[in-house]
mmCIF file of C-alpha atoms in Angstrom:
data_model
loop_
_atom_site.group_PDB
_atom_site.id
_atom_site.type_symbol
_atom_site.label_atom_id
_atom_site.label_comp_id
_atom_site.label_asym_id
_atom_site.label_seq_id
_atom_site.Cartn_x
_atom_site.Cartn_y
_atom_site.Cartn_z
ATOM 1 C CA UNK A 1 0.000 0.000 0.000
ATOM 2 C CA UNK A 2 0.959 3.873 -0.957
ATOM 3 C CA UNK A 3 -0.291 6.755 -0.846
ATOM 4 C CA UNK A 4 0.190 10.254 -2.218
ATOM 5 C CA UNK A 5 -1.317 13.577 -2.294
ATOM 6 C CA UNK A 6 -2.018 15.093 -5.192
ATOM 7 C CA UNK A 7 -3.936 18.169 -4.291
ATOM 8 C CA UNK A 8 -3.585 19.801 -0.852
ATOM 9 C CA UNK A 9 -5.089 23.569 -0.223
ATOM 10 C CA UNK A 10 -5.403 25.171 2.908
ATOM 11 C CA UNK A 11 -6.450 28.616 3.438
ATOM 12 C CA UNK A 12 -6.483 30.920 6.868
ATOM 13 C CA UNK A 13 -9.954 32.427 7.881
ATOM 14 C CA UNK A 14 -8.959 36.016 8.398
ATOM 15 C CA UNK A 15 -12.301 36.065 10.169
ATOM 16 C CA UNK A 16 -11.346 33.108 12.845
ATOM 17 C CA UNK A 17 -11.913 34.265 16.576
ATOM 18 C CA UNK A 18 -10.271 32.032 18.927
ATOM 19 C CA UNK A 19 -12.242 33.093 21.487
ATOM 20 C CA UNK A 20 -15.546 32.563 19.719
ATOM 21 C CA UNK A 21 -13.692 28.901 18.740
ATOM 22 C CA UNK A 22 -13.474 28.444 22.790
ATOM 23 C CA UNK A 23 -16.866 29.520 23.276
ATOM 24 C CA UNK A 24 -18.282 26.298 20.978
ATOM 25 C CA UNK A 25 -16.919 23.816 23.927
ATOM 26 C CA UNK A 26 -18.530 25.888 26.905
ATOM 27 C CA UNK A 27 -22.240 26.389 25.198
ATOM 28 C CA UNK A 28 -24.652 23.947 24.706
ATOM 29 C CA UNK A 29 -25.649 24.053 21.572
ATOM 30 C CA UNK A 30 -24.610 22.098 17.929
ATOM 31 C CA UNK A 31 -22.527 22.662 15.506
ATOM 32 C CA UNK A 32 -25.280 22.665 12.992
ATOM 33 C CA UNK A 33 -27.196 25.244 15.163
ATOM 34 C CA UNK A 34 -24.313 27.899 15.528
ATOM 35 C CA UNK A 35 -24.024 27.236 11.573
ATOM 36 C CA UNK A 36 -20.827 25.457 11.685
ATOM 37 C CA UNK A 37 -20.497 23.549 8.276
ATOM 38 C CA UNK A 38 -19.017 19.801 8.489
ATOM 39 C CA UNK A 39 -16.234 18.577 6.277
ATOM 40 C CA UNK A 40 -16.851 16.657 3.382
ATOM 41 C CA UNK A 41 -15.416 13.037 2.975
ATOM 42 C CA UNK A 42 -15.730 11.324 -0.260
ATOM 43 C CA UNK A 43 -14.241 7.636 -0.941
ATOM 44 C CA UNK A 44 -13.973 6.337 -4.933
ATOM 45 C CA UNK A 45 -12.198 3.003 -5.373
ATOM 46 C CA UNK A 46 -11.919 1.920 -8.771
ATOM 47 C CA UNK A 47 -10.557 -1.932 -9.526
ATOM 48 C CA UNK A 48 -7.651 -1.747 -11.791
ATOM 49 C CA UNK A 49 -6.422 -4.755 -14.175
ATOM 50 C CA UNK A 50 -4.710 -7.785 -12.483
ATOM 51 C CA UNK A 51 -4.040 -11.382 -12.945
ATOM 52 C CA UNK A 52 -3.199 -12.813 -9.087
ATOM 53 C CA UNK A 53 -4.232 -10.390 -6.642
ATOM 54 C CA UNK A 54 -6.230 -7.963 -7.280
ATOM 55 C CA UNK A 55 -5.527 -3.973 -7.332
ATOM 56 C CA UNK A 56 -7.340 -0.965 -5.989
ATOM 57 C CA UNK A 57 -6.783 2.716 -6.509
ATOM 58 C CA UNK A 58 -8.716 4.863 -3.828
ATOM 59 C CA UNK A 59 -9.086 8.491 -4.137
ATOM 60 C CA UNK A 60 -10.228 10.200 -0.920
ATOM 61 C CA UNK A 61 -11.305 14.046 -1.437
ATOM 62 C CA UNK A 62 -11.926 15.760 1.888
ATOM 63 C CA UNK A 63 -13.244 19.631 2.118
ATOM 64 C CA UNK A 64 -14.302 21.766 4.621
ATOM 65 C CA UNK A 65 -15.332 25.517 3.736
ATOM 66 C CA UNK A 66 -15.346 27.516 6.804
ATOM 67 C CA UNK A 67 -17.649 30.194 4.786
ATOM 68 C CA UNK A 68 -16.002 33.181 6.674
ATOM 69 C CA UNK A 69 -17.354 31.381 9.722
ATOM 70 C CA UNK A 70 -15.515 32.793 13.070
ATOM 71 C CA UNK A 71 -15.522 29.293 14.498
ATOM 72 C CA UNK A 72 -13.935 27.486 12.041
ATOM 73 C CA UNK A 73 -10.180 28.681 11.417
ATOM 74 C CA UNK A 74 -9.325 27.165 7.813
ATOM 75 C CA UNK A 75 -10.776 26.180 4.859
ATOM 76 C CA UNK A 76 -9.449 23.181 3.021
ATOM 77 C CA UNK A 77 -9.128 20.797 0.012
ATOM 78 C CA UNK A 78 -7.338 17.996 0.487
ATOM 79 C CA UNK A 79 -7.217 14.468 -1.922
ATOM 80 C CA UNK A 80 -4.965 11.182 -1.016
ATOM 81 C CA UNK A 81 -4.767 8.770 -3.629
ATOM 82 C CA UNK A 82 -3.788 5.059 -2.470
ATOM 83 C CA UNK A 83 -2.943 2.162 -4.329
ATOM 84 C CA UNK A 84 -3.864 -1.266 -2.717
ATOM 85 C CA UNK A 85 -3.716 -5.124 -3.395
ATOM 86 C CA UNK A 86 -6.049 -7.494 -2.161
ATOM 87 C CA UNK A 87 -3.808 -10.425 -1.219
ATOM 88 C CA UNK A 88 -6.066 -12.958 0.749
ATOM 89 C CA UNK A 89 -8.269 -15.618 -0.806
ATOM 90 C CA UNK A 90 -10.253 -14.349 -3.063
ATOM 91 C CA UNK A 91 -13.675 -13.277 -2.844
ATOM 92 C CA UNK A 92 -16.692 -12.266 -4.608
ATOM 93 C CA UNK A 93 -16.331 -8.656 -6.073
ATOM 94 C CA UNK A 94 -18.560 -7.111 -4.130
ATOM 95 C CA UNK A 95 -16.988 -8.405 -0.879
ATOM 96 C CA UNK A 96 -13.109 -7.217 -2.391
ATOM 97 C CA UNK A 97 -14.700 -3.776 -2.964
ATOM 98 C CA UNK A 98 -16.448 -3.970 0.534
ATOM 99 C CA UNK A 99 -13.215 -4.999 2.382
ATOM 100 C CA UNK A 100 -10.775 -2.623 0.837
ATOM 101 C CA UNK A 101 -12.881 0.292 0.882
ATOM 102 C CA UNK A 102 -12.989 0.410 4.715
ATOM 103 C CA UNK A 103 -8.998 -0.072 4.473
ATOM 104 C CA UNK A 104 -8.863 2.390 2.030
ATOM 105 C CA UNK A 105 -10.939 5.030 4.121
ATOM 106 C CA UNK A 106 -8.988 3.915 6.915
ATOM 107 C CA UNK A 107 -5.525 4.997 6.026
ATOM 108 C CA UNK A 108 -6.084 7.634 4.208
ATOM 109 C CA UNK A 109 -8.366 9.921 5.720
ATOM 110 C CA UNK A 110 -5.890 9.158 8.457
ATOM 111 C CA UNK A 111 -3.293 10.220 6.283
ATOM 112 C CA UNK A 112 -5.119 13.926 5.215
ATOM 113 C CA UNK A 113 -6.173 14.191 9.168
ATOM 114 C CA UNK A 114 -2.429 13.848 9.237
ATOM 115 C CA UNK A 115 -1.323 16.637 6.411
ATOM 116 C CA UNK A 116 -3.768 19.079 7.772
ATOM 117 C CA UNK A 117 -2.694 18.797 11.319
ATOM 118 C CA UNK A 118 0.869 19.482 9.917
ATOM 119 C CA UNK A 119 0.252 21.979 7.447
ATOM 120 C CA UNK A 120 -2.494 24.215 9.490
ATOM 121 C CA UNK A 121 0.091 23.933 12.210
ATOM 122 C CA UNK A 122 2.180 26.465 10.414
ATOM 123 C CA UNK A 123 -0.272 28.572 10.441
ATOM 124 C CA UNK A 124 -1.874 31.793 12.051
ATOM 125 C CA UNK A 125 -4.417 29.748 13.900
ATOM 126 C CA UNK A 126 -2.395 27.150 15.277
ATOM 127 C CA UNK A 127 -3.221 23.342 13.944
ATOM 128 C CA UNK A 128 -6.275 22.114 13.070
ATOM 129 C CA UNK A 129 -7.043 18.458 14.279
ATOM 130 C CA UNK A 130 -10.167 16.360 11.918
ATOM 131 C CA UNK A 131 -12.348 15.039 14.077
ATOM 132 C CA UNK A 132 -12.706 11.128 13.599
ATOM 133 C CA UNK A 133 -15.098 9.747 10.531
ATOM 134 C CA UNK A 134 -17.329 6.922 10.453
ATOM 135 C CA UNK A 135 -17.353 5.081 7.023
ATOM 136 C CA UNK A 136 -21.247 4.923 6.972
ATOM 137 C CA UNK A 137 -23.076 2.831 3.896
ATOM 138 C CA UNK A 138 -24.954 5.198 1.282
ATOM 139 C CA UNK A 139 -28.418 6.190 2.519
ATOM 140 C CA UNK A 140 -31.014 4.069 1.016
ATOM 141 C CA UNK A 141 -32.920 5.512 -1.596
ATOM 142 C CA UNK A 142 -36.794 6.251 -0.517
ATOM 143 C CA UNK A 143 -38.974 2.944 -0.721
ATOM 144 C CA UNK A 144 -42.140 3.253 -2.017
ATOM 145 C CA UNK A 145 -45.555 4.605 -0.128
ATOM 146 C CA UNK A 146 -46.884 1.395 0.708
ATOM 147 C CA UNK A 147 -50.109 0.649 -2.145
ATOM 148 C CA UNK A 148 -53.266 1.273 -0.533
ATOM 149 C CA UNK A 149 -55.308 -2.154 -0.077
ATOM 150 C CA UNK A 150 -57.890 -3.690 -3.089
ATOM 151 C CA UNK A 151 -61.115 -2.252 -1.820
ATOM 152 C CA UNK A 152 -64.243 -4.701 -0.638
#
């Protein structure tokens, strides 16, 4: 397994107040009410070619905005790309995909939680630490109303 980045932006919030950043942990109230955007986490894993075992390319795009917001004190863009083999026994496609994804999101997000601890630490607002991310499955797409029953 490697891993690269190919795109990495960061950019200070000139409007950041670390006092109003201090303030979120002492009120009781959500991010999502105070109007504090979450980061984005995308995972694509794409199968590539292979005889024996075979190889994955992930590409994991993570972006926050911070919209001027004076709690949040960067925006970001950030993409790791990671190759990976599948070397067990081999499984049905869908289970290869399965398994490798979660390894995939794994080490890299860990990886960009990584850069952008490093790379906001050089900055005017100090380092900025990801919170953890759950690799959750793809909300289910809306069943149908249930159809009404024959009438009698």
């Amino acid at each position: 397994m490697n891993y690269f980045f190919p795109r990495v932006h960061l950019d200070a919030n000139p409007r950041f107040d670390a006092n109003e950043f201090q303030r979120v942990f002492e009120i009781d109230q959500s991010a999502e009410e105070l109007g504090i955007p979450e980061p984005d986490s995308k995972i694509d894993l794409r199968r590539l070619n292979s005889d024996d075992h075979p190889k994955f390319v992930a590409i994991q795009k993570i972006k926050l905005d911070c919209q001027q917001n004076p709690f949040l004190p960067y925006s970001f863009d950030v993409e790791c790309v990671g190759m990976f083999e599948w070397v067990g026994p081999l499984k049905s496609e869908e289970e290869m995909v399965a398994g490798v994804t979660v390894v995939a999101h794994s080490v890299l997000y860990g990886a960009s939680r990584e850069m952008i601890l490093g790379t906001s630490s050089r900055g005017p607002h100090g380092g900025f630490i990801l919170s953890i991310a759950i690799l959750r499955d793809k909300p289910a797409s809306p069943a149908a109303p249930p159809a009404a029953p024959p009438a009698q």
